[in-house]
XYZ file of C-alpha atoms in Angstrom:
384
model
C 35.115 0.191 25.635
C 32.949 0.001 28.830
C 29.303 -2.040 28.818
C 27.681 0.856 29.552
C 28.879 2.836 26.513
C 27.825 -0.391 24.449
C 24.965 -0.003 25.536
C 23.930 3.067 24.508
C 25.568 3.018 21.153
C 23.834 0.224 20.581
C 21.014 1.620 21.874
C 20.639 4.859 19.932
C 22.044 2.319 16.700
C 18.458 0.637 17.213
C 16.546 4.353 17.722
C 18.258 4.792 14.526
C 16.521 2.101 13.043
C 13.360 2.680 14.270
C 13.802 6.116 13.541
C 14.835 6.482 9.372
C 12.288 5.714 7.486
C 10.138 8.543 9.082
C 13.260 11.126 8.574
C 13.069 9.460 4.676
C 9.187 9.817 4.393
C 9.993 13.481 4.839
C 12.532 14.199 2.996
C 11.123 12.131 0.078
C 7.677 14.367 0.160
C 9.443 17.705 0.861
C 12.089 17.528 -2.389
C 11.097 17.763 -5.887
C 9.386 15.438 -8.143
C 11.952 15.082 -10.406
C 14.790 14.857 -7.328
C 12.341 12.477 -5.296
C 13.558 9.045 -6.941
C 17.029 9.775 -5.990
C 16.458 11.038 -2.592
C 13.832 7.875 -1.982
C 17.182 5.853 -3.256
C 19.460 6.912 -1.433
C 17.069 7.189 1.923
C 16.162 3.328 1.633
C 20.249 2.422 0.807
C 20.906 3.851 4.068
C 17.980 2.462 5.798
C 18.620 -1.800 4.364
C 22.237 -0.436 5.951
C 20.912 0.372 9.041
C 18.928 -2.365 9.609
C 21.557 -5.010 8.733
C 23.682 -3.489 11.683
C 20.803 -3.416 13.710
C 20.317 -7.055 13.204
C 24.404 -7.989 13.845
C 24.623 -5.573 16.845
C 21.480 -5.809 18.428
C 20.484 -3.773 21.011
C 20.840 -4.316 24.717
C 18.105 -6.318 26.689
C 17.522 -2.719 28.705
C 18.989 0.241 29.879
C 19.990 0.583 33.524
C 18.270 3.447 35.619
C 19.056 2.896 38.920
C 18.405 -0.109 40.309
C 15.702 -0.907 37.903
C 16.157 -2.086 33.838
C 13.502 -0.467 31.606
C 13.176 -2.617 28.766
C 12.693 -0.429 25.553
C 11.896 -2.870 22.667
C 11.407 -6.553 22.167
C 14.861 -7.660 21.307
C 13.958 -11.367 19.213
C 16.726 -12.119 15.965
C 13.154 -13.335 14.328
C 11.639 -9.658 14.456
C 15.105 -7.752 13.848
C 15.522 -9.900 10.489
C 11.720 -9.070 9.864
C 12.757 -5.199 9.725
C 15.621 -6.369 7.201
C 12.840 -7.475 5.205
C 10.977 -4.670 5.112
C 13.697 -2.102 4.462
C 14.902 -4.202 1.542
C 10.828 -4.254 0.331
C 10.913 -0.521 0.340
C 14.494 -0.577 -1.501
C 12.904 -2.840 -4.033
C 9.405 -0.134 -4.482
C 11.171 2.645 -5.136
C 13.575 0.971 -7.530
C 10.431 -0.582 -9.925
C 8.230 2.615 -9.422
C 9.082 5.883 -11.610
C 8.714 9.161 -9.678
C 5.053 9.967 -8.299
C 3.721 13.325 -8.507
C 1.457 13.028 -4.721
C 3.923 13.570 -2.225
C 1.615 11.949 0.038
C 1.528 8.395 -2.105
C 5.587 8.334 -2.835
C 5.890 9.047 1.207
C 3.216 6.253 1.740
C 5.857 3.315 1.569
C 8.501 4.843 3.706
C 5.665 5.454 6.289
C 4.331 2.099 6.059
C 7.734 0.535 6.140
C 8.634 2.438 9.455
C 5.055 1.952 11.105
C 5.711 -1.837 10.109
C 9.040 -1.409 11.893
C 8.322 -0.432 15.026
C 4.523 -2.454 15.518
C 6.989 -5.697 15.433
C 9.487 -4.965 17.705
C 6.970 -3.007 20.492
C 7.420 -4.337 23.793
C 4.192 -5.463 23.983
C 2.189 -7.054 20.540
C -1.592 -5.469 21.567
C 0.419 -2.285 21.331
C 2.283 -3.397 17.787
C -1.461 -4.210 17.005
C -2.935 -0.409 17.597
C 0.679 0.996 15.395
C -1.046 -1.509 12.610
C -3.890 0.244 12.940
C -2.640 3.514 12.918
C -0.420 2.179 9.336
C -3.592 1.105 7.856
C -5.852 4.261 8.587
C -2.997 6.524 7.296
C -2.469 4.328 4.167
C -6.169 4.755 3.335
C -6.444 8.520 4.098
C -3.728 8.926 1.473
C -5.192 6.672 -1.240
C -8.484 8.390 -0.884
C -7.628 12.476 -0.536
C -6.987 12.731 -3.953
C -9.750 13.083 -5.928
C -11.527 10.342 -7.629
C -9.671 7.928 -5.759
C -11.732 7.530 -3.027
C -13.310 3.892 -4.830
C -9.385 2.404 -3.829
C -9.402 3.887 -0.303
C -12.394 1.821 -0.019
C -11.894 -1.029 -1.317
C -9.023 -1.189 1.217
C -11.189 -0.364 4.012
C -14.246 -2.482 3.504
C -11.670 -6.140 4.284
C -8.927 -4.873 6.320
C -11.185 -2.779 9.006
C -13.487 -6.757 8.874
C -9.801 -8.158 10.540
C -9.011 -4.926 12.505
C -12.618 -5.602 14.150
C -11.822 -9.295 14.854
C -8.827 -8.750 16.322
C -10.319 -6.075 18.570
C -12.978 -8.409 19.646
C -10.619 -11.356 20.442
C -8.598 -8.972 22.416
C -11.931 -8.065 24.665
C -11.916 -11.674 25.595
C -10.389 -14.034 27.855
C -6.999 -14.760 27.304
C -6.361 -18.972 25.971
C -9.578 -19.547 25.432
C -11.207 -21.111 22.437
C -13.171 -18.173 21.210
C -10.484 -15.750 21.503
C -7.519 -17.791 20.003
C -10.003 -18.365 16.776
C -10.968 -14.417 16.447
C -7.788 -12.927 16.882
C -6.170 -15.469 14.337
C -8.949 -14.874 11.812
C -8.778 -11.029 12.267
C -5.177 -11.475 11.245
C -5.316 -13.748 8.596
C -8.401 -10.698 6.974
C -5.952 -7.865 7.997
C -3.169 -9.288 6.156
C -5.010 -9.633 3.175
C -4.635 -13.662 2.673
C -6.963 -14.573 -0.094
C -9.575 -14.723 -0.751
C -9.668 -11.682 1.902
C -7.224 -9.225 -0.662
C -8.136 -6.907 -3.003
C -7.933 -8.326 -6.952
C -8.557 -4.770 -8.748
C -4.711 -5.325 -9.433
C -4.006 -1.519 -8.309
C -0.246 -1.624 -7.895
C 0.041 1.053 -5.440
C -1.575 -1.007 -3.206
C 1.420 -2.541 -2.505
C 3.006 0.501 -1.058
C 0.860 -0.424 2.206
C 0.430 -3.952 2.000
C 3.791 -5.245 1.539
C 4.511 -3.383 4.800
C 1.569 -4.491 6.332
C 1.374 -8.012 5.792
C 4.934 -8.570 6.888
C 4.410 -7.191 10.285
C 0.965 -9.134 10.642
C 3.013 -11.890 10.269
C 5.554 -10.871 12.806
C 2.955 -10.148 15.029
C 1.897 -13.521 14.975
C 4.518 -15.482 15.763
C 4.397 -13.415 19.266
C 0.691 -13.777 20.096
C 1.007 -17.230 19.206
C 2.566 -17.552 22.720
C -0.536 -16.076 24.217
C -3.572 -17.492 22.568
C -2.986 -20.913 22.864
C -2.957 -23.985 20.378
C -6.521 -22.822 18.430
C -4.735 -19.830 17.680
C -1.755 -21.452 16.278
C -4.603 -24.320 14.117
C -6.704 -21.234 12.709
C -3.609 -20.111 11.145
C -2.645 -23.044 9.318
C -6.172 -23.894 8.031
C -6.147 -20.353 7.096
C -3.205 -21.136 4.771
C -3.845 -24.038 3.152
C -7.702 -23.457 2.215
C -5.638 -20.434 0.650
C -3.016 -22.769 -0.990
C -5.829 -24.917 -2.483
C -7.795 -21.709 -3.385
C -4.857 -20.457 -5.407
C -4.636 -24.285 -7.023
C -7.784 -24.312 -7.745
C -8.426 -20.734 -9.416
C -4.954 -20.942 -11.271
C -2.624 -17.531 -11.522
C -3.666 -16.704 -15.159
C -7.555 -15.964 -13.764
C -5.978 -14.687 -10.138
C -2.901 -13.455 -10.323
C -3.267 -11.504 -6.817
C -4.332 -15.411 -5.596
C -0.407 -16.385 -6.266
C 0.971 -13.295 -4.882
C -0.147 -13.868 -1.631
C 1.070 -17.596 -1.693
C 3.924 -17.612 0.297
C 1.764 -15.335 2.949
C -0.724 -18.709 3.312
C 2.949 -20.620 4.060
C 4.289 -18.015 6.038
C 0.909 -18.311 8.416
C 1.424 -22.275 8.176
C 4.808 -22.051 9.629
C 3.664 -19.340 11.639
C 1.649 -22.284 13.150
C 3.441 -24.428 13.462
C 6.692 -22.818 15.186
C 8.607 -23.171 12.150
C 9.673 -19.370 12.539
C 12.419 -19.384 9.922
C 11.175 -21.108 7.201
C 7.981 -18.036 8.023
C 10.811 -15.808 7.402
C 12.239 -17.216 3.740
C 8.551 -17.371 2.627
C 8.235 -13.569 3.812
C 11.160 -12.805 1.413
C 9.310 -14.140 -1.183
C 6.263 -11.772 -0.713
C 8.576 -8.897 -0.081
C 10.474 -9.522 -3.161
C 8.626 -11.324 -5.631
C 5.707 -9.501 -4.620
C 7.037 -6.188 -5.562
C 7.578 -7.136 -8.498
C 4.978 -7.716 -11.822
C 3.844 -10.465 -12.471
C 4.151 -10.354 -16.234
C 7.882 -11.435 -15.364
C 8.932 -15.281 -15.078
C 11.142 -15.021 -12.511
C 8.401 -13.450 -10.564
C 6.049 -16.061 -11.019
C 9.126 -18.928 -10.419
C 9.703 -17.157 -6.945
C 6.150 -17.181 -5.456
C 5.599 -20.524 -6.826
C 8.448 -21.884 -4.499
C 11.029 -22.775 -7.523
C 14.676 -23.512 -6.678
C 17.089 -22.276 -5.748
C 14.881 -19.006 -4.511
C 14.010 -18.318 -0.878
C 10.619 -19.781 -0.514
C 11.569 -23.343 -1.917
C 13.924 -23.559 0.626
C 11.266 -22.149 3.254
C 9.141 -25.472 1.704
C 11.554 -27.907 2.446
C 11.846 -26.534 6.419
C 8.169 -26.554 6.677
C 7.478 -29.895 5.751
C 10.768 -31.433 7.856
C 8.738 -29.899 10.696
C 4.783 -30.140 9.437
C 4.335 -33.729 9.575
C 5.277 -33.956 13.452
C 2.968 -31.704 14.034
C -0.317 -32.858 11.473
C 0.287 -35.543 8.727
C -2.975 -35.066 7.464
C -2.463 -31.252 7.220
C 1.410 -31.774 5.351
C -0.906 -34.137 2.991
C -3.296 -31.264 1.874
C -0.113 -29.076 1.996
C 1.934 -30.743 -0.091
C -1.030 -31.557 -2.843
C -2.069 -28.112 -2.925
C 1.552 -27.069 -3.917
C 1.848 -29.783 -6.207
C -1.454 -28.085 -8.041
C 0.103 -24.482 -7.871
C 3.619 -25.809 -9.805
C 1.541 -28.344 -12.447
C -0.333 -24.685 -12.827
C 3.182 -22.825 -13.134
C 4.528 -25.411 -15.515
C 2.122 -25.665 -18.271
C 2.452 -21.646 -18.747
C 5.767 -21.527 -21.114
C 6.561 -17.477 -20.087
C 7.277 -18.421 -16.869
C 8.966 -21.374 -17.912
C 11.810 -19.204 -19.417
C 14.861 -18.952 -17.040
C 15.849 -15.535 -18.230
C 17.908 -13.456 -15.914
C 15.823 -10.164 -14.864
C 16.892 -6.859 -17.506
C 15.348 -4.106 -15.326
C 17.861 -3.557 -11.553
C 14.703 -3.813 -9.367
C 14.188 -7.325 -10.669
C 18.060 -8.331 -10.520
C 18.397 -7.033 -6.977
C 14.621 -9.169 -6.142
C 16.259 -12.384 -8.055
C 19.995 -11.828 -5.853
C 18.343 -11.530 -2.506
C 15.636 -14.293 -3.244
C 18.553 -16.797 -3.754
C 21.170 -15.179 -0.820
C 18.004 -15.446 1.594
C 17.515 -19.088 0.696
C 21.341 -20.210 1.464
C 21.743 -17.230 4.594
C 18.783 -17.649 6.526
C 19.182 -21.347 7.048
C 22.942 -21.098 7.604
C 22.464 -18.592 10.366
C 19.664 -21.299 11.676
C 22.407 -23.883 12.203
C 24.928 -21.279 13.799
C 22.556 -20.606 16.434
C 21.541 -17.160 15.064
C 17.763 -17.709 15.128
């Protein structure tokens, strides 16, 4: 087979990619309620399928138009395993969610997923910034056209438009300097809904937007980190652990939304720190234990970085590489946790190590645990 048929295989593999969960978002709103589950199945099967080939035959660096190579989409194994993520997110929504009469709210994580999608792989991150934008404005239009629901399209927009602000401000200033580095970080840390910055009404559906959302913040972040400069990169970790120590300090029984967005604060401390991987394992964690309720143990176990699951193993990357880079800052790390699993041991529920009964909650528990072993394996190969 020639390079230049490679190429665009490859190439219209990735289009593919980019391109499915809008063909599912339409499909899913246009079928009947009662047919929708199985069609939003089968649509985000396909789409964690697509995705993994995307990721093992990624697409080519550019294609050739005369003498020139237009570059189509950032190619980085970080951002294609980020879309992995997020497909297997949506895979894991539609699985714990029973069939939803709106068309517009059981489209809304399909859109979200493929907005996500294609704001962390744009060529340029101010542009994945305005596709965030875009995600977050539609997300709220839907939540608030039905009636009597415009009190939750507000309560999105009254934090997440604060960060969307910020980060518009920072991006009006000079580039690497002080200023700039500590707006745009902050903007991202609000927009991602970090606590104490995310909504506690405990209105599931929110998830449909923020799961997508957050996980392509984060994305996002690792590639302005280049840009902005060191203050950048220390606004996100402070950001993470005065979240860690807010989460220690409130406990999960009085704030349970506090522990769901725990391995977010992590994932913006490795974020900071260049520790892009262990970012990654702690994303699984908030795509995958976040789905899911937090009534369940193994839900709790996950987000409060227990073995053998994904983020423990993100943990122990972080702080091999955290303590080169701030011992003082791997001290308040490491006590913080210590305060979140004290917290998670005394509650006996979670304590149970009972194997999920409902599929969306085996599925969370198998990939949690693949993730932790796979991710760092591919590490030492050279993948990432």
């Amino acid at each position: 087979m020639s390079a230049s048929v490679q190429i665009q295989i490859t190439t219209f593999l990735g289009a593919l990619v980019l391109a499915w969960p809008f063909i599912g978002a339409l499909l899913v709103a246009v079928v009947a309620v009662e047919r929708s589950r199985t069609w939003a199945l089968w649509v985000s099967v396909l789409g964690c399928f697509l995705t993994c080939m995307g990721f093992i035959f990624p697409v080519s660096n550019g294609l050739t138009m005369g003498n020139t190579v237009a570059t189509l989409w950032q190619n980085d194994p970080i951002q294609r395993m980020g879309r992995v993520l997020l497909s297997f997110g949506l895979l894991l929504i539609v699985l714990e969610n029973p069939p939803l009469i709106n068309r517009g709210i059981r489209s809304l994580p399909h859109v979200s997923t493929a907005l996500s999608g294609v704001a962390c792989v744009a060529q340029n991150p101010v542009i994945g910034i305005g596709i965030l934008i875009v995600e977050l404005a539609w997300g709220i239009g839907v939540f608030t056209w039905p009636a009597g629901q415009a009190y939750i399209g507000w309560k999105l927009m009254k934090t997440s438009f604060v960060g969307v602000f910020l980060i518009l401000c920072g991006l009006m200033l000079p580039k690497e300097s002080f200023i700039t580095g500590l707006t745009i970080a902050c903007g991202l840390v609000v927009l991602a809904g970090l606590a104490p910055f995310g909504n506690s009404d405990g209105e599931k559906k929110q998830l449909f937007l923020l799961l997508p959302l957050a996980t392509a913040t984060m994305l996002l972040a690792m590639r302005l980190r280049s840009f902005e400069g060191e203050v950048f990169s220390l606004t996100l970790v402070v950001a993470g652990i005065q979240s860690i120590w807010l989460t220690s300090c409130v406990g999960w029984k009085r704030g349970g939304h506090l522990l769901r967005t725990l391995p977010l604060a992590l994932g913006f401390i490795a974020v900071g720190v260049q520790s892009d991987v262990a970012a990654l394992l702690f994303l699984s964690g908030w795509c995958f234990a976040g789905s899911g309720s937090l009534e369940q143990g193994w839900s709790i176990r996950a987000l409060s970085c227990f073995p053998p699951n994904a983020p423990f193993v993100g943990c122990l990357l972080l702080l091999s590489t955290l303590p080169d880079w701030s011992w003082s800052m791997a001290a308040l790390t490491v006590v913080g946790l210590l305060f979140v699993v004290v917290q998670w041991a005394s509650d006996q529920k979670s304590m149970m190590l009972t194997w999920p009964k409902d599929p969306a909650g085996k599925l969370a528990s198998f990939l949690l645990v693949g993730m932790g072993f796979l991710l760092p394996s591919a590490m030492m190969l050279g993948v990432f």
